[in-house]
Each structure stands twice: as C-alpha cells, then as structure tokens.
XYZ file of C-alpha atoms in Angstrom:
358
model
C -12.749 -1.551 15.325
C -11.342 1.361 15.393
C -7.625 2.514 15.250
C -8.134 4.433 18.754
C -9.875 1.529 20.297
C -7.221 -0.813 18.624
C -4.899 1.250 20.441
C -6.407 0.740 23.747
C -6.461 -2.934 23.431
C -3.102 -3.435 22.375
C -3.175 -7.471 23.230
C -5.279 -7.742 19.527
C -2.237 -6.588 17.494
C -0.032 -9.621 16.349
C 2.435 -7.605 14.177
C 3.437 -4.154 14.126
C 6.673 -3.106 12.555
C 8.378 0.048 11.377
C 7.704 0.527 7.950
C 8.853 2.916 4.977
C 11.804 4.474 4.690
C 13.570 3.835 7.371
C 12.793 -0.220 7.497
C 13.879 0.067 3.771
C 17.415 2.026 5.568
C 16.236 4.997 3.050
C 15.565 7.434 5.450
C 16.873 11.583 5.274
C 16.473 13.770 7.876
C 13.561 14.798 6.980
C 11.836 11.245 6.777
C 8.524 10.462 9.219
C 8.746 7.275 11.263
C 5.677 4.780 9.057
C 4.040 2.661 11.359
C 2.230 -0.905 9.977
C 0.818 -3.895 11.246
C -1.498 -6.842 11.464
C -4.496 -7.250 13.980
C -7.012 -9.613 15.104
C -10.528 -8.522 15.770
C -11.670 -8.966 19.033
C -14.210 -12.705 19.247
C -17.686 -11.022 19.395
C -16.964 -8.102 16.418
C -15.603 -11.027 14.185
C -19.218 -12.926 15.423
C -20.885 -9.711 14.673
C -22.597 -7.914 11.921
C -19.416 -5.793 10.380
C -16.230 -6.864 9.590
C -12.996 -4.454 9.840
C -10.331 -5.176 7.160
C -7.889 -2.263 7.971
C -7.651 0.609 10.593
C -5.066 3.687 10.015
C -4.743 6.964 11.876
C -5.571 10.200 10.491
C -2.345 11.135 8.444
C -2.268 7.168 7.567
C 0.919 7.214 8.703
C -0.031 3.875 10.528
C -2.071 1.513 9.033
C -3.235 -2.423 10.845
C -4.710 -4.774 8.706
C -6.659 -7.437 10.142
C -5.490 -11.115 9.790
C -8.200 -11.642 7.404
C -7.410 -9.367 5.147
C -3.377 -9.345 5.824
C -3.520 -12.939 4.437
C -5.834 -12.342 1.975
C -3.157 -9.916 0.288
C -0.527 -12.483 1.427
C -1.721 -14.377 -1.196
C -1.698 -12.000 -4.118
C 2.007 -11.111 -3.639
C 1.004 -7.886 -1.841
C 4.402 -6.068 -2.065
C 3.274 -3.786 1.547
C 2.102 -7.093 2.786
C 5.536 -9.585 2.108
C 7.802 -6.189 3.134
C 5.147 -6.503 6.311
C 6.153 -9.969 6.938
C 9.616 -9.896 6.053
C 10.135 -6.626 8.306
C 14.102 -7.266 9.969
C 13.787 -8.145 13.430
C 15.249 -4.809 14.661
C 12.167 -3.270 12.804
C 9.704 -4.847 14.673
C 8.093 -3.410 17.732
C 6.111 -6.062 18.131
C 5.551 -9.839 17.247
C 3.093 -12.430 18.168
C 4.257 -15.799 18.179
C 1.072 -17.119 15.969
C 2.776 -14.828 13.171
C 5.400 -17.293 13.169
C 3.292 -19.741 11.771
C 2.993 -17.257 8.494
C 6.421 -17.516 6.409
C 6.915 -15.476 3.779
C 8.751 -17.778 1.670
C 5.957 -19.922 1.727
C 3.755 -17.286 -0.349
C 6.188 -16.145 -3.063
C 5.323 -16.832 -6.886
C 5.501 -15.683 -10.003
C 2.640 -13.364 -9.324
C 5.387 -11.230 -7.805
C 6.819 -10.413 -11.581
C 2.877 -8.255 -11.391
C 2.618 -7.129 -8.318
C 6.167 -5.687 -7.428
C 7.590 -5.363 -11.153
C 4.127 -4.693 -12.326
C 3.390 -1.873 -9.748
C 6.511 -0.178 -10.849
C 5.571 -0.470 -14.429
C 2.435 1.514 -13.097
C 4.458 4.258 -11.238
C 6.879 5.018 -14.358
C 3.972 5.487 -16.246
C 2.295 7.667 -13.586
C 5.822 9.363 -13.703
C 5.423 10.019 -17.578
C 2.878 11.768 -16.516
C 4.266 14.091 -13.425
C 6.807 14.643 -15.945
C 4.748 16.417 -18.518
C 3.211 18.106 -15.316
C 6.496 19.547 -13.883
C 7.299 20.600 -17.386
C 4.071 22.300 -18.176
C 2.272 25.515 -17.233
C -0.911 26.848 -16.776
C -2.133 30.100 -16.230
C -4.792 30.570 -13.550
C -7.880 31.620 -15.846
C -8.661 29.237 -17.690
C -8.967 30.382 -21.815
C -12.492 30.398 -22.932
C -13.979 28.670 -26.179
C -13.229 31.252 -28.091
C -9.343 31.271 -27.887
C -10.191 27.861 -30.258
C -12.180 29.878 -32.629
C -11.002 30.918 -36.037
C -12.541 32.635 -39.345
C -11.559 31.803 -42.893
C -9.535 34.558 -44.169
C -8.435 34.918 -47.986
C -6.501 31.228 -48.619
C -5.846 30.943 -44.341
C -7.406 31.623 -40.827
C -6.826 34.010 -38.360
C -8.098 33.499 -34.254
C -11.260 34.934 -33.876
C -10.944 37.464 -31.437
C -8.524 38.921 -33.545
C -10.746 39.269 -36.716
C -13.612 40.681 -34.206
C -11.023 43.434 -33.230
C -10.176 44.125 -36.612
C -13.670 44.503 -37.821
C -14.926 46.744 -34.718
C -17.461 43.929 -33.559
C -18.121 42.395 -29.954
C -18.839 38.702 -30.158
C -22.325 39.603 -28.189
C -23.601 40.667 -30.988
C -22.878 37.772 -33.242
C -25.100 34.683 -34.365
C -23.821 31.560 -35.035
C -25.861 28.879 -37.524
C -24.952 25.495 -38.552
C -23.134 24.195 -41.412
C -24.720 21.122 -42.746
C -21.905 18.850 -43.326
C -18.999 20.448 -42.181
C -18.142 19.370 -38.537
C -17.847 22.246 -36.231
C -17.751 24.991 -38.785
C -20.445 27.966 -38.484
C -21.728 30.417 -40.637
C -21.335 33.746 -38.797
C -23.790 36.987 -38.737
C -24.098 39.858 -36.871
C -27.296 42.127 -35.533
C -26.379 44.867 -38.074
C -27.157 42.799 -41.238
C -30.884 43.145 -39.604
C -33.654 45.104 -37.996
C -33.684 45.776 -34.461
C -36.015 43.133 -33.948
C -33.037 40.664 -34.620
C -30.713 40.267 -30.958
C -28.222 37.396 -31.324
C -26.889 35.656 -28.121
C -23.506 35.753 -29.026
C -20.869 33.126 -29.869
C -20.134 32.239 -26.915
C -22.098 32.142 -23.205
C -19.335 33.071 -21.040
C -15.915 32.058 -19.460
C -17.293 28.524 -18.067
C -19.065 27.525 -21.572
C -17.725 24.557 -22.906
C -19.276 25.015 -26.494
C -20.088 27.873 -29.266
C -23.594 28.684 -28.752
C -26.039 28.720 -31.940
C -28.607 31.375 -32.427
C -32.066 31.611 -34.962
C -30.649 33.609 -38.032
C -33.639 34.856 -39.929
C -32.788 34.110 -43.977
C -31.890 36.405 -46.856
C -28.550 37.677 -45.424
C -25.187 36.004 -46.533
C -22.944 36.087 -42.940
C -19.800 37.751 -42.848
C -17.833 35.194 -41.946
C -17.157 31.689 -41.820
C -15.912 30.266 -38.326
C -14.615 27.015 -37.230
C -14.547 25.801 -33.511
C -11.579 23.012 -32.992
C -13.658 21.756 -29.949
C -11.287 18.645 -29.861
C -8.526 20.694 -29.194
C -10.554 22.914 -26.642
C -11.661 19.468 -24.537
C -8.048 18.365 -24.573
C -6.719 21.951 -23.221
C -9.607 21.911 -20.223
C -8.891 18.383 -19.163
C -4.858 19.184 -18.855
C -5.893 22.538 -17.499
C -8.346 20.811 -15.052
C -5.603 17.955 -14.279
C -2.685 20.377 -13.738
C -4.286 22.535 -11.432
C -5.305 19.710 -9.359
C -2.225 18.034 -9.102
C -1.096 21.773 -7.815
C -3.886 21.185 -5.181
C -2.425 17.639 -4.077
C 1.608 17.636 -4.969
C 3.542 17.841 -1.758
C 5.176 21.009 -1.972
C 8.286 19.722 0.129
C 8.983 16.751 -2.525
C 8.154 19.906 -5.346
C 10.375 21.934 -4.210
C 12.933 19.757 -3.820
C 12.657 18.456 -7.311
C 12.959 21.892 -8.431
C 15.774 22.754 -6.512
C 17.272 19.589 -7.976
C 16.491 20.923 -11.600
C 14.934 17.348 -12.075
C 12.026 16.862 -14.213
C 10.557 13.948 -12.447
C 9.235 13.654 -8.778
C 13.001 12.010 -7.398
C 11.518 9.671 -4.394
C 8.956 8.455 -6.843
C 11.778 7.242 -9.040
C 13.654 5.787 -6.101
C 10.608 3.724 -4.961
C 10.510 2.502 -8.381
C 13.810 0.673 -8.822
C 13.546 -0.454 -5.221
C 10.573 -2.642 -6.103
C 12.303 -3.227 -9.771
C 15.569 -4.720 -7.443
C 13.308 -6.466 -5.054
C 11.054 -8.049 -7.848
C 15.123 -9.296 -9.019
C 16.366 -10.784 -5.559
C 12.589 -12.721 -5.077
C 13.108 -14.409 -8.373
C 16.977 -15.153 -7.643
C 17.008 -15.329 -4.072
C 13.565 -16.746 -3.414
C 13.344 -13.878 -0.407
C 11.992 -10.151 0.359
C 14.720 -8.191 1.032
C 13.180 -5.298 2.835
C 16.567 -3.442 4.343
C 18.545 -2.344 1.068
C 21.800 -2.445 0.555
C 22.086 -0.472 -2.658
C 21.080 2.320 -0.196
C 23.588 4.508 -2.089
C 22.293 4.074 -5.319
C 18.802 4.720 -4.547
C 19.470 7.698 -2.712
C 21.657 9.238 -5.901
C 17.870 8.766 -7.732
C 16.156 10.453 -5.147
C 19.091 13.586 -5.375
C 18.624 13.856 -8.381
C 21.859 12.490 -9.895
C 20.562 11.115 -13.182
C 18.266 12.023 -16.081
C 14.480 11.580 -16.900
C 15.705 9.472 -19.935
C 18.689 7.697 -18.615
C 16.376 6.339 -15.786
C 13.407 5.125 -18.425
C 16.779 3.140 -20.145
C 17.829 1.669 -17.013
C 14.622 1.074 -16.036
C 13.346 -0.744 -19.236
C 16.220 -2.832 -19.238
C 15.683 -4.186 -15.798
C 11.775 -4.695 -16.475
C 13.372 -6.739 -20.216
C 15.834 -8.834 -17.957
C 13.208 -9.804 -15.266
C 10.662 -11.688 -17.289
C 13.286 -13.291 -18.475
C 14.505 -14.264 -14.784
C 10.914 -15.073 -13.996
C 10.464 -17.292 -16.901
C 13.656 -19.308 -15.672
C 12.395 -19.350 -11.743
C 11.317 -22.625 -10.610
C 8.742 -20.319 -7.945
C 5.279 -21.544 -7.935
C 2.298 -19.697 -10.275
C 0.952 -18.586 -7.480
C 0.887 -19.090 -3.503
C -1.185 -22.376 -2.500
C -4.765 -21.423 -2.587
C -5.360 -23.656 0.851
C -2.723 -22.145 2.477
C -4.425 -18.723 3.811
C -7.480 -20.481 4.461
C -6.040 -22.958 6.695
C -3.398 -20.475 8.761
C -6.163 -18.080 9.090
C -8.274 -20.611 11.206
C -5.679 -21.832 12.802
C -4.565 -18.488 14.089
C -8.093 -17.636 14.994
C -8.497 -20.915 17.295
C -5.651 -20.917 18.850
C -5.724 -16.743 19.456
C -9.310 -16.861 20.439
C -9.705 -19.957 23.004
C -7.543 -18.830 25.881
C -10.095 -15.748 26.168
C -13.213 -18.943 26.166
C-alpha cells in the first residue's frame, strides 16, 4: 500500500480528520491544512509478505496509519494518535462505523504523564538548544586549528598566529614534537635551526585539519617555543559550528523570520505547542478526556506572538510540570491501558471489515 494507492482505494480508509493547528483552533492566515487518518490493509496484502504501517504524501502533511499500527500507538498513549481519535465532529472528514468501537476513554492512563508532559519536556530541552542557536553566530568559514594554539611567553601565553607574525615565521616551516607527560603540549622547531635536508610538515595540514601534526625532529637543538593546542575547545567549537549551520540549512525560514521580527529568542510556535501539550496532559488527569479543540486559544497565540520572554515561559512550564506530577499521583487513571484491549479490537475490526468482501 502506498499513499497514492490508498487515495485510489478510499474504501480502505477508516478515519480521516483535519489535524494540526486547524484542529486545535490555533490556525492563523498562513496555516496549512494537515490531514491524518487510519486505514486497513486489503486482505490480500495483509496475508502477503510485507506490512505497511503507515503512508504519507511527499510533504508529510497527510499521514495515514494502518489499524494495527494505530492501535499499537494508542496503547502507548501516543499524543498524536489520541488527538486523532478524539477529533471533534466538525474536523472528521470521514469515520467508518467500526471506529466507534475504539474509544479514547478506554485507553487513557497515567502513561499520558510521560507521553504528553514528557514530550513537552523534550520540546523545552529543544527550545533551550534553539535559544542557544538563535543567539549564536558563526561565520561561514570554520576556524582552523591555529586559532586554538598558544605559545608560552614569559609568565603567560600568546596566540600562536600572533607569535608567528611577531617572529616573521610561517607555520608551514615549523615542526612539532610531543612532550612526554604533557597532554596536547608540544615543542616547536623551525627549519632554520637545521640544515637544508630537514623539511618539516608544518603545524597543521590545512583548513580541514582537526588536529596538529608531528614532524621528525633531529636532536641537538632546543625548541624555539613551547606550544599548547586546546584540542578539547576546538572539538566543542567544531561540533557547535556544524550543528549551527545544519540548523540554518534545515530551519523553517518563515518561522525564523517571524521570531526575528518579534525579537523572540526562541521558536514561538514551538513553545506554543509545548504549552498546549502541558495543558492537555492536565485535562486528561482532571477530566479523563483529550480536548483537541483549544479554548485557551488567546493565551496560546500570545505565546506564538512572542508576548512572553523565554525565561517567563520556562518558569511557567516548570510550575505546570510540578503540579502535573501531583495531579497524576492523585488520579484514579489506570497505570496503563488494558493490554488485551488493543488486540481484541484489532481482531474484531479486521473480522467485521473483511467478512463482506468474501
């Protein structure tokens, strides 16, 4: 089964709903329309050698889960799946009568503390990383090894590049020898200290090098200098540089520009959905239902519009998380869904769906 073949055989669709911001009542004029749904494999495909757990269009804004995969995720209290099952009537484009057998209240459990609130925790951690990237700036060219090398001078140190310039030396004419018992510390020599037969490799091989390089140094000469390479600092810098430019390449430019215009040092849409998840987790503990349509639209859109500082949002989220643990501890929700329920529903749905096709 593929997305295209499912659209041609729509009789295998069990549930189809508008999802995302329009289902949450959080749409804005630029919002797309996302679709999620549930399908059942044709009987011949089910008996074949392959199984298709889900299909999606190329942009991934239309996703359909096969009924077995849907029930597996439902049993784990997956937020997206519980939201899909709890879609309000006006967002349901199609609902097969067999889907009435699957009720969200039969699956809600204390697992939601980890799936809804735990997912929100993950989003907050990502927001911290994003906060760092938004306030971070890297040039397009990666710094080279020499930027992290220093030469001992008197009672202090000077950057290697500055020392070479002051002494009218080129790094390509220098050679390094390791100093025993001193991590990342080297004796530095120059070709001029030896005869013409000695040609050193240089301190590093070029702009793409990740480490200094050693040369074979003849005996009989004292080093011109003692050099230290801050290898740990360079490793961290390279990771940050790569992560930053990967983020730049993959970031949603419209959202980035939106946040930049707001002056927000975090992804405001990202944080809006974090608070939506936290509140939905509270509602599950208090009311034992998944409220997809958000009546707190005004508050959530204030977050999206950047009306709160990053620190204010983190403080509010921390309070919510602390309160939520107490709510779930006091709740009479089961620890997890009945392990037999999903299996029995799957059998019944398949049996009743396939029977008419015999």
